[in-house]
PDB file of C-alpha atoms in Angstrom:
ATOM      1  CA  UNK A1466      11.435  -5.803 -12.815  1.00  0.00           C
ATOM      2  CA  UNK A1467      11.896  -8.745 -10.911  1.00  0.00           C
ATOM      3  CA  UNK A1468       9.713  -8.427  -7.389  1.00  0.00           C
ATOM      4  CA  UNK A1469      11.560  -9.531  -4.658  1.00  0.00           C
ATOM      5  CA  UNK A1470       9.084 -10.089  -1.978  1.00  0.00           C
ATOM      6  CA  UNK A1471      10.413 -11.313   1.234  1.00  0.00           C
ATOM      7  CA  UNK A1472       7.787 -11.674   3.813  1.00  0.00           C
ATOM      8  CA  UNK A1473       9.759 -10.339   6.889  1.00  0.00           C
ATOM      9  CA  UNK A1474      10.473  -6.897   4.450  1.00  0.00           C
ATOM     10  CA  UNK A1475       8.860  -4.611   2.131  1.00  0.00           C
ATOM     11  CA  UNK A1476      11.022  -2.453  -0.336  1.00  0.00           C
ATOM     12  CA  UNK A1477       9.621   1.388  -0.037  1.00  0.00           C
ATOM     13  CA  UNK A1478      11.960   2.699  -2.242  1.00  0.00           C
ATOM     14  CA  UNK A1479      15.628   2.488  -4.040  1.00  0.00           C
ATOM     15  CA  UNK A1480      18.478   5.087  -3.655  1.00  0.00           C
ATOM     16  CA  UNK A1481      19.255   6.299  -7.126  1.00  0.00           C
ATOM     17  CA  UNK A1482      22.046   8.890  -6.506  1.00  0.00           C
ATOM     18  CA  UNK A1483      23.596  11.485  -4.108  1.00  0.00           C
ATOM     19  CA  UNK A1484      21.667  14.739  -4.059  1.00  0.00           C
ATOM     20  CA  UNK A1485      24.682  17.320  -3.840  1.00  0.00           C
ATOM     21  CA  UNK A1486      27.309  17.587  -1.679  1.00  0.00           C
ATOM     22  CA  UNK A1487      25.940  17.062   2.051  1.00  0.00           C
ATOM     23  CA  UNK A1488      25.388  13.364   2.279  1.00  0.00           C
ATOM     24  CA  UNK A1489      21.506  13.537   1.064  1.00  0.00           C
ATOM     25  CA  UNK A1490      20.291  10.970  -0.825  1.00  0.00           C
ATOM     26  CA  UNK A1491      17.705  10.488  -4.181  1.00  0.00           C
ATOM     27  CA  UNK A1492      15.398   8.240  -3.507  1.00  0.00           C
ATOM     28  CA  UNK A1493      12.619   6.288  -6.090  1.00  0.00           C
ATOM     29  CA  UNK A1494       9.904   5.766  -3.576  1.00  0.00           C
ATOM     30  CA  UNK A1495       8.038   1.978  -4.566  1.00  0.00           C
ATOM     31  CA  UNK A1496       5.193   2.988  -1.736  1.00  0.00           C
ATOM     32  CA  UNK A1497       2.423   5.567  -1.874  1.00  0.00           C
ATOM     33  CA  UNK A1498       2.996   6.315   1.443  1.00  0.00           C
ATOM     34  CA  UNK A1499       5.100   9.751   1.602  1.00  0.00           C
ATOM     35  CA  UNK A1500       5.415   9.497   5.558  1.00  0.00           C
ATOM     36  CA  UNK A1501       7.677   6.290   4.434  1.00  0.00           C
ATOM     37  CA  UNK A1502      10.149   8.990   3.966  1.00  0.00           C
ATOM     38  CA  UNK A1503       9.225  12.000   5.120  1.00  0.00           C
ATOM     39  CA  UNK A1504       8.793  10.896   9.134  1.00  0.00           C
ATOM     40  CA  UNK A1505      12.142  10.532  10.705  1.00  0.00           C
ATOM     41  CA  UNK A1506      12.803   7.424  12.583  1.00  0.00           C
ATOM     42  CA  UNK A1507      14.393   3.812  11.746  1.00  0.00           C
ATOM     43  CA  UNK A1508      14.055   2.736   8.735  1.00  0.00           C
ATOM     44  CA  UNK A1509      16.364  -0.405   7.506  1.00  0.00           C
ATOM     45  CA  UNK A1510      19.212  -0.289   4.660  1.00  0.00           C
ATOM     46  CA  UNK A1511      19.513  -3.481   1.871  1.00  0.00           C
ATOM     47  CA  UNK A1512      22.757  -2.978   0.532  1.00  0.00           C
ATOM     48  CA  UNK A1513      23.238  -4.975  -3.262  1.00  0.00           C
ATOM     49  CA  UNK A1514      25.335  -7.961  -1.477  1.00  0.00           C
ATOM     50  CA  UNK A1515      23.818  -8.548   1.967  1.00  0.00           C
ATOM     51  CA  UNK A1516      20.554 -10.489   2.356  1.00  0.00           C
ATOM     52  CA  UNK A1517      19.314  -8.919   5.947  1.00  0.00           C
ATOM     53  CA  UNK A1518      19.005  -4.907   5.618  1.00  0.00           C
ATOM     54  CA  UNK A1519      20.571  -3.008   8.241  1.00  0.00           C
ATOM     55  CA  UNK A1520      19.158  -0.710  10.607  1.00  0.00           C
ATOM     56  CA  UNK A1521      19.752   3.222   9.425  1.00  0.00           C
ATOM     57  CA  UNK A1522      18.140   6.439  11.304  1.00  0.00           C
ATOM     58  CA  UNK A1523      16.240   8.514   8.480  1.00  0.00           C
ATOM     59  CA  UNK A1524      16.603  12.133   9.913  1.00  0.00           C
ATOM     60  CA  UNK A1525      14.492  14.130   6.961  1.00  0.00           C
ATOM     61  CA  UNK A1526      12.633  13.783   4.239  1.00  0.00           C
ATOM     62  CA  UNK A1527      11.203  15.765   0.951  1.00  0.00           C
ATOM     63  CA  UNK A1528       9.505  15.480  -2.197  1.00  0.00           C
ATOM     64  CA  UNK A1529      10.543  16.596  -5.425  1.00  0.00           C
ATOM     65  CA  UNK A1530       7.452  16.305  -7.305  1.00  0.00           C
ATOM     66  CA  UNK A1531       8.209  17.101 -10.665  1.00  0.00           C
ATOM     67  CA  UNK A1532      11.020  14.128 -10.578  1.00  0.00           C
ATOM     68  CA  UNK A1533       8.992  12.027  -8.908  1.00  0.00           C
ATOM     69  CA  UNK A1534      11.669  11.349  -5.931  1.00  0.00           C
ATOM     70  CA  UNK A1535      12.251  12.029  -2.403  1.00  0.00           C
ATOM     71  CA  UNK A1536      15.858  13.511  -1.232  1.00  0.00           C
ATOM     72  CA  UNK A1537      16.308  12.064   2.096  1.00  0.00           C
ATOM     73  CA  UNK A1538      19.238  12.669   5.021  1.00  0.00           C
ATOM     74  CA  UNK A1539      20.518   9.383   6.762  1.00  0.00           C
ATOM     75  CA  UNK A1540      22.056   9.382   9.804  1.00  0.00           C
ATOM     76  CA  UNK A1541      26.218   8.801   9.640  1.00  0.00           C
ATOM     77  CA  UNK A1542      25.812   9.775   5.656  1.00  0.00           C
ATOM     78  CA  UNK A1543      27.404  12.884   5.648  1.00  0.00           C
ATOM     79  CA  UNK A1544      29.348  13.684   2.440  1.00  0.00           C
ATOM     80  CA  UNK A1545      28.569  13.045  -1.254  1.00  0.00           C
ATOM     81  CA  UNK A1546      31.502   9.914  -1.128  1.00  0.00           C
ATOM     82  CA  UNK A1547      29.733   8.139   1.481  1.00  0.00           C
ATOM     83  CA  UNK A1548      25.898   9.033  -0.160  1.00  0.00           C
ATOM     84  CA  UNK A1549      27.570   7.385  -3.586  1.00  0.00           C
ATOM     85  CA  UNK A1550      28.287   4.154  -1.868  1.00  0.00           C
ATOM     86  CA  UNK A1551      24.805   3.340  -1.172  1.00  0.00           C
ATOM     87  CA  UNK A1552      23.728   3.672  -4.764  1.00  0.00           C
ATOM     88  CA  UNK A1553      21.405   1.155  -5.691  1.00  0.00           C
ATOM     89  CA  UNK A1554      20.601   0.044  -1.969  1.00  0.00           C
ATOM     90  CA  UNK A1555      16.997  -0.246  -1.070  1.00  0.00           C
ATOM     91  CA  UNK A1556      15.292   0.947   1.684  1.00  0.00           C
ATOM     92  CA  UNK A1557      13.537  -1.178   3.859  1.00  0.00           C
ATOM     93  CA  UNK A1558      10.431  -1.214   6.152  1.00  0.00           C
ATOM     94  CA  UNK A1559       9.217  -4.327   8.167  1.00  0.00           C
ATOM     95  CA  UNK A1560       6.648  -6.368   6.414  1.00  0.00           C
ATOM     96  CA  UNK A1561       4.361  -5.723   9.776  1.00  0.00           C
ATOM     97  CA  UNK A1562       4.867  -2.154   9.277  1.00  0.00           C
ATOM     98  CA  UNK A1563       2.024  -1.677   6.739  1.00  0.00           C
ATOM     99  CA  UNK A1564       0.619   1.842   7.627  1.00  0.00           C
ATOM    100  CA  UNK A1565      -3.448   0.006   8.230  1.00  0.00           C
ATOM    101  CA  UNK A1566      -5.791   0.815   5.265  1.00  0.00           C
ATOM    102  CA  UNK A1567      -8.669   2.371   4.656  1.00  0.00           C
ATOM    103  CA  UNK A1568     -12.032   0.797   2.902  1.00  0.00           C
ATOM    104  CA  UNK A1569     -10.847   0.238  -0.533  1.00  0.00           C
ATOM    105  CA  UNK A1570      -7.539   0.732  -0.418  1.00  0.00           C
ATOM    106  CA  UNK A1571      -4.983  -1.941  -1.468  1.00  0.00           C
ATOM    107  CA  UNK A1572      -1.619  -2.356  -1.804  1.00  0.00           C
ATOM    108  CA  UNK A1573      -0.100  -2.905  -4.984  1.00  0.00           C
ATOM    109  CA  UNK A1574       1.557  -6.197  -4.349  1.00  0.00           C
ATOM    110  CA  UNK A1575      -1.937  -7.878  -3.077  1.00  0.00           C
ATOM    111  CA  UNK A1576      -3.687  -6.716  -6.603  1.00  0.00           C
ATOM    112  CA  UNK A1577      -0.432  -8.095  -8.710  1.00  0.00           C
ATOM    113  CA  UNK A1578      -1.575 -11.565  -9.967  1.00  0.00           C
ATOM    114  CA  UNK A1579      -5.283 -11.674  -9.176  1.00  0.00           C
ATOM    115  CA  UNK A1580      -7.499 -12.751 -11.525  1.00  0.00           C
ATOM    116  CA  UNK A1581     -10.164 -11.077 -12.989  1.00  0.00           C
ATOM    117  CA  UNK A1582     -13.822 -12.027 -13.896  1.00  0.00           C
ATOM    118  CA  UNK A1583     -17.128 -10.395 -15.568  1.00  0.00           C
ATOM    119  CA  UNK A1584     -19.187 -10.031 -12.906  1.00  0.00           C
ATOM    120  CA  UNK A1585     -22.268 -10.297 -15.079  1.00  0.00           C
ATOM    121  CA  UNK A1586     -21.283 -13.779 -16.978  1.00  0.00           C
ATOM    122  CA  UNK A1587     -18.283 -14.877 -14.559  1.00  0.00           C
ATOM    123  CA  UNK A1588     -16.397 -15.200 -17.524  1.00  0.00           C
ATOM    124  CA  UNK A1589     -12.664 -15.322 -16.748  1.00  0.00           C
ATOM    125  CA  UNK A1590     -11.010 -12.090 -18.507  1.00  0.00           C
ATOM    126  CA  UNK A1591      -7.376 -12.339 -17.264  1.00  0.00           C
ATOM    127  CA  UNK A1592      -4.943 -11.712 -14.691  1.00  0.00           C
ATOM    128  CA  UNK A1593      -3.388  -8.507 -12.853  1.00  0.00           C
ATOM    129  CA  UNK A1594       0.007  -8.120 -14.217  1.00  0.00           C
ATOM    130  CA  UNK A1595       0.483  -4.783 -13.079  1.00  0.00           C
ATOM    131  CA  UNK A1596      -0.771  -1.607 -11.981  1.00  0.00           C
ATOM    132  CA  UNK A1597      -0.251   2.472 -13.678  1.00  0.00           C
ATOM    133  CA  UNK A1598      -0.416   4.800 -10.904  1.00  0.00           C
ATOM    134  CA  UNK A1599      -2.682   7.636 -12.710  1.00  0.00           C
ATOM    135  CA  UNK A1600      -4.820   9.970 -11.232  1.00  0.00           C
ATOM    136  CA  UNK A1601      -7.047   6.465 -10.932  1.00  0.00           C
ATOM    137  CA  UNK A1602      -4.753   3.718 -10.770  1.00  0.00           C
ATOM    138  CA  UNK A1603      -5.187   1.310 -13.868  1.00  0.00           C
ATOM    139  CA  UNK A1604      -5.068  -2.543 -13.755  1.00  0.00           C
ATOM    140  CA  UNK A1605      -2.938  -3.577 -16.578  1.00  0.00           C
ATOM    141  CA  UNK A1606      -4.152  -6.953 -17.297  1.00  0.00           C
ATOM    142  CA  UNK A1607      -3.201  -9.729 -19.365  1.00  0.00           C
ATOM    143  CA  UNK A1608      -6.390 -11.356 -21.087  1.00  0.00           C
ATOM    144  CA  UNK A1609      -6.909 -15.252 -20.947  1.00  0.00           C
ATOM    145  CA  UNK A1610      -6.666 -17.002 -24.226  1.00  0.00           C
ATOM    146  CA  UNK A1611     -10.496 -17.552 -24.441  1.00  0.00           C
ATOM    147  CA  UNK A1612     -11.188 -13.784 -23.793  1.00  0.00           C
ATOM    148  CA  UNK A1613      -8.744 -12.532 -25.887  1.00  0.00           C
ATOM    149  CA  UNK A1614     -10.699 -11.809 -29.450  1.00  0.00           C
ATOM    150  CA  UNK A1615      -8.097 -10.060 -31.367  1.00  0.00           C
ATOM    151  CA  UNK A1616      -4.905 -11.994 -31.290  1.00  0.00           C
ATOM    152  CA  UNK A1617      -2.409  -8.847 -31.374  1.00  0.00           C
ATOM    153  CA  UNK A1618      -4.461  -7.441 -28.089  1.00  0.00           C
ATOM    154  CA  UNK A1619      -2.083  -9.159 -25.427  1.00  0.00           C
ATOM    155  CA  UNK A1620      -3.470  -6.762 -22.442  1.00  0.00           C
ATOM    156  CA  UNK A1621      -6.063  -4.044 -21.664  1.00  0.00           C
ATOM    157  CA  UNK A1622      -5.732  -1.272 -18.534  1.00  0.00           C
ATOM    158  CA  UNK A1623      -8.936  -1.048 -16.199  1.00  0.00           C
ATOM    159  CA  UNK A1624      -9.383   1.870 -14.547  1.00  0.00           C
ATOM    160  CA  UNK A1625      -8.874   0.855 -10.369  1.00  0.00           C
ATOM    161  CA  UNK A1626     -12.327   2.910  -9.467  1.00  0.00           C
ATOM    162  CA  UNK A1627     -15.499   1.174  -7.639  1.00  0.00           C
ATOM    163  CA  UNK A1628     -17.990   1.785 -10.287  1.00  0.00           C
ATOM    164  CA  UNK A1629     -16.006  -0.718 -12.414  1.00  0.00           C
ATOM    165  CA  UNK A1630     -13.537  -2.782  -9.992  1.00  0.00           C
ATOM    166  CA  UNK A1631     -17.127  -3.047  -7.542  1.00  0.00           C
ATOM    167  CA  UNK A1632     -15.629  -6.650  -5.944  1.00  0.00           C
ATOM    168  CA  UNK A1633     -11.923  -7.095  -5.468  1.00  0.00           C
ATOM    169  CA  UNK A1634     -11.649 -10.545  -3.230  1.00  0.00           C
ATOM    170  CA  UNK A1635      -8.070 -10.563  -1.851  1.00  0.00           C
ATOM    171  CA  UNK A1636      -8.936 -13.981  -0.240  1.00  0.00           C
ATOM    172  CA  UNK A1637     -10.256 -15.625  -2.810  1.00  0.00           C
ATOM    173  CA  UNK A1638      -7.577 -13.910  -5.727  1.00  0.00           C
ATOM    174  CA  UNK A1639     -10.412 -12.188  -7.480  1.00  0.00           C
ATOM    175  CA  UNK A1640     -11.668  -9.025  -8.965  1.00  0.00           C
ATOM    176  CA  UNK A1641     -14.965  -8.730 -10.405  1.00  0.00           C
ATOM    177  CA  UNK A1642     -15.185  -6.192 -13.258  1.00  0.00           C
ATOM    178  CA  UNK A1643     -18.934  -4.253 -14.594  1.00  0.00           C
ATOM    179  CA  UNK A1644     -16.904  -2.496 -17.821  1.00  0.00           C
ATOM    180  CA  UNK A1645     -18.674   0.051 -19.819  1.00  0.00           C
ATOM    181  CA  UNK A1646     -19.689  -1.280 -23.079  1.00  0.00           C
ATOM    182  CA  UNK A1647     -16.287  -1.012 -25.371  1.00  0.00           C
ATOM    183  CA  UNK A1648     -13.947  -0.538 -22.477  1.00  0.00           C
ATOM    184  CA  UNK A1649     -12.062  -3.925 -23.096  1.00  0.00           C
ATOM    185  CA  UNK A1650     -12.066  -3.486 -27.317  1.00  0.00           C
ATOM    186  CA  UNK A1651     -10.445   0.359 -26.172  1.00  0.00           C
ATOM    187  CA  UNK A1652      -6.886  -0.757 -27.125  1.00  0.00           C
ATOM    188  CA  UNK A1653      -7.637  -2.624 -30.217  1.00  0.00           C
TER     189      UNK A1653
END
């Protein structure tokens, strides 16, 4: 999946299909922030060919958990012809939009290439390549050569949680990691 991160825009989600007949829309939300979708106002419209994204008026909003998507209604979409012409578009927010955080909360593009240490030794372990969402969030990350004992071992998932992620140093691109014994052999 190829990130394209613009700094003026953040992609919350992508429309995957028309959702029956009306002019609502499946959406596959890319932020964990439901009110991105749920809370009608403006959001902004990438369409495959353009590179600005267009102003659109989101008028409601709903999950579906079980599939994991949100059917939304747009403003001006009205019947299932015009909700199959923006398949594959992505929705839009500003980049300054960022709902603010809370203590230890990050967003998943800041973690995405940081590298991580032993906080013990300092020893370099690897680098963030990606993150699970699980009922912790899990660091999939890609060991350094010197770390990496057995060869066929290419990455290793680290449970997001304070007790083991106790420094993450956006800053400075660093995580510092206090594993349980065995938690990095796990995968082997």
């Amino acid at each position: 999946m190829k990130n394209e991160k613009s700094d003026n825009w953040l992609e919350i989600g992508k429309i995957v299909s028309p959702q029956g007949l009306s002019g609502e829309l499946r959406v596959y939300p890319v932020s964990d922030f439901p009110e991105r979708f749920e809370v009608p106002g403006k959001r902004w419209l990438l369409r495959g060919s353009d590179t600005e994204p267009q102003p659109i008026e989101l008028l409601t909003g709903r999950y579906i958990s079980n599939k994991n998507l949100y059917v939304i209604k747009l403003a001006g979409v009205e019947n299932c012809d015009q909700a199959e012409a923006l398949r594959g578009c992505k929705l839009m927010v500003p980049a300054s939009d960022r709902p603010q955080l809370g203590e230890n909360e990050y967003h998943v593009l800041d973690l995405i290439g940081l590298e991580v240490f032993m906080q013990a030794s300092g020893e370099l372990v690897g680098t963030v390549v990606d993150i699970i969402p699980a009922g912790n969030d899990l660091l999939e990350v890609k060991l350094h050569e010197s770390f990496a004992t057995n060869k066929k071992q290419k990455t290793v998932l680290i449970p997001f949680v304070p007790a083991i992620a106790p420094v993450v140093d956006l800053p400075s691109g660093r995580i510092e990691i206090t594993p349980p014994p065995g938690l990095l052999e796990i995968n082997n």
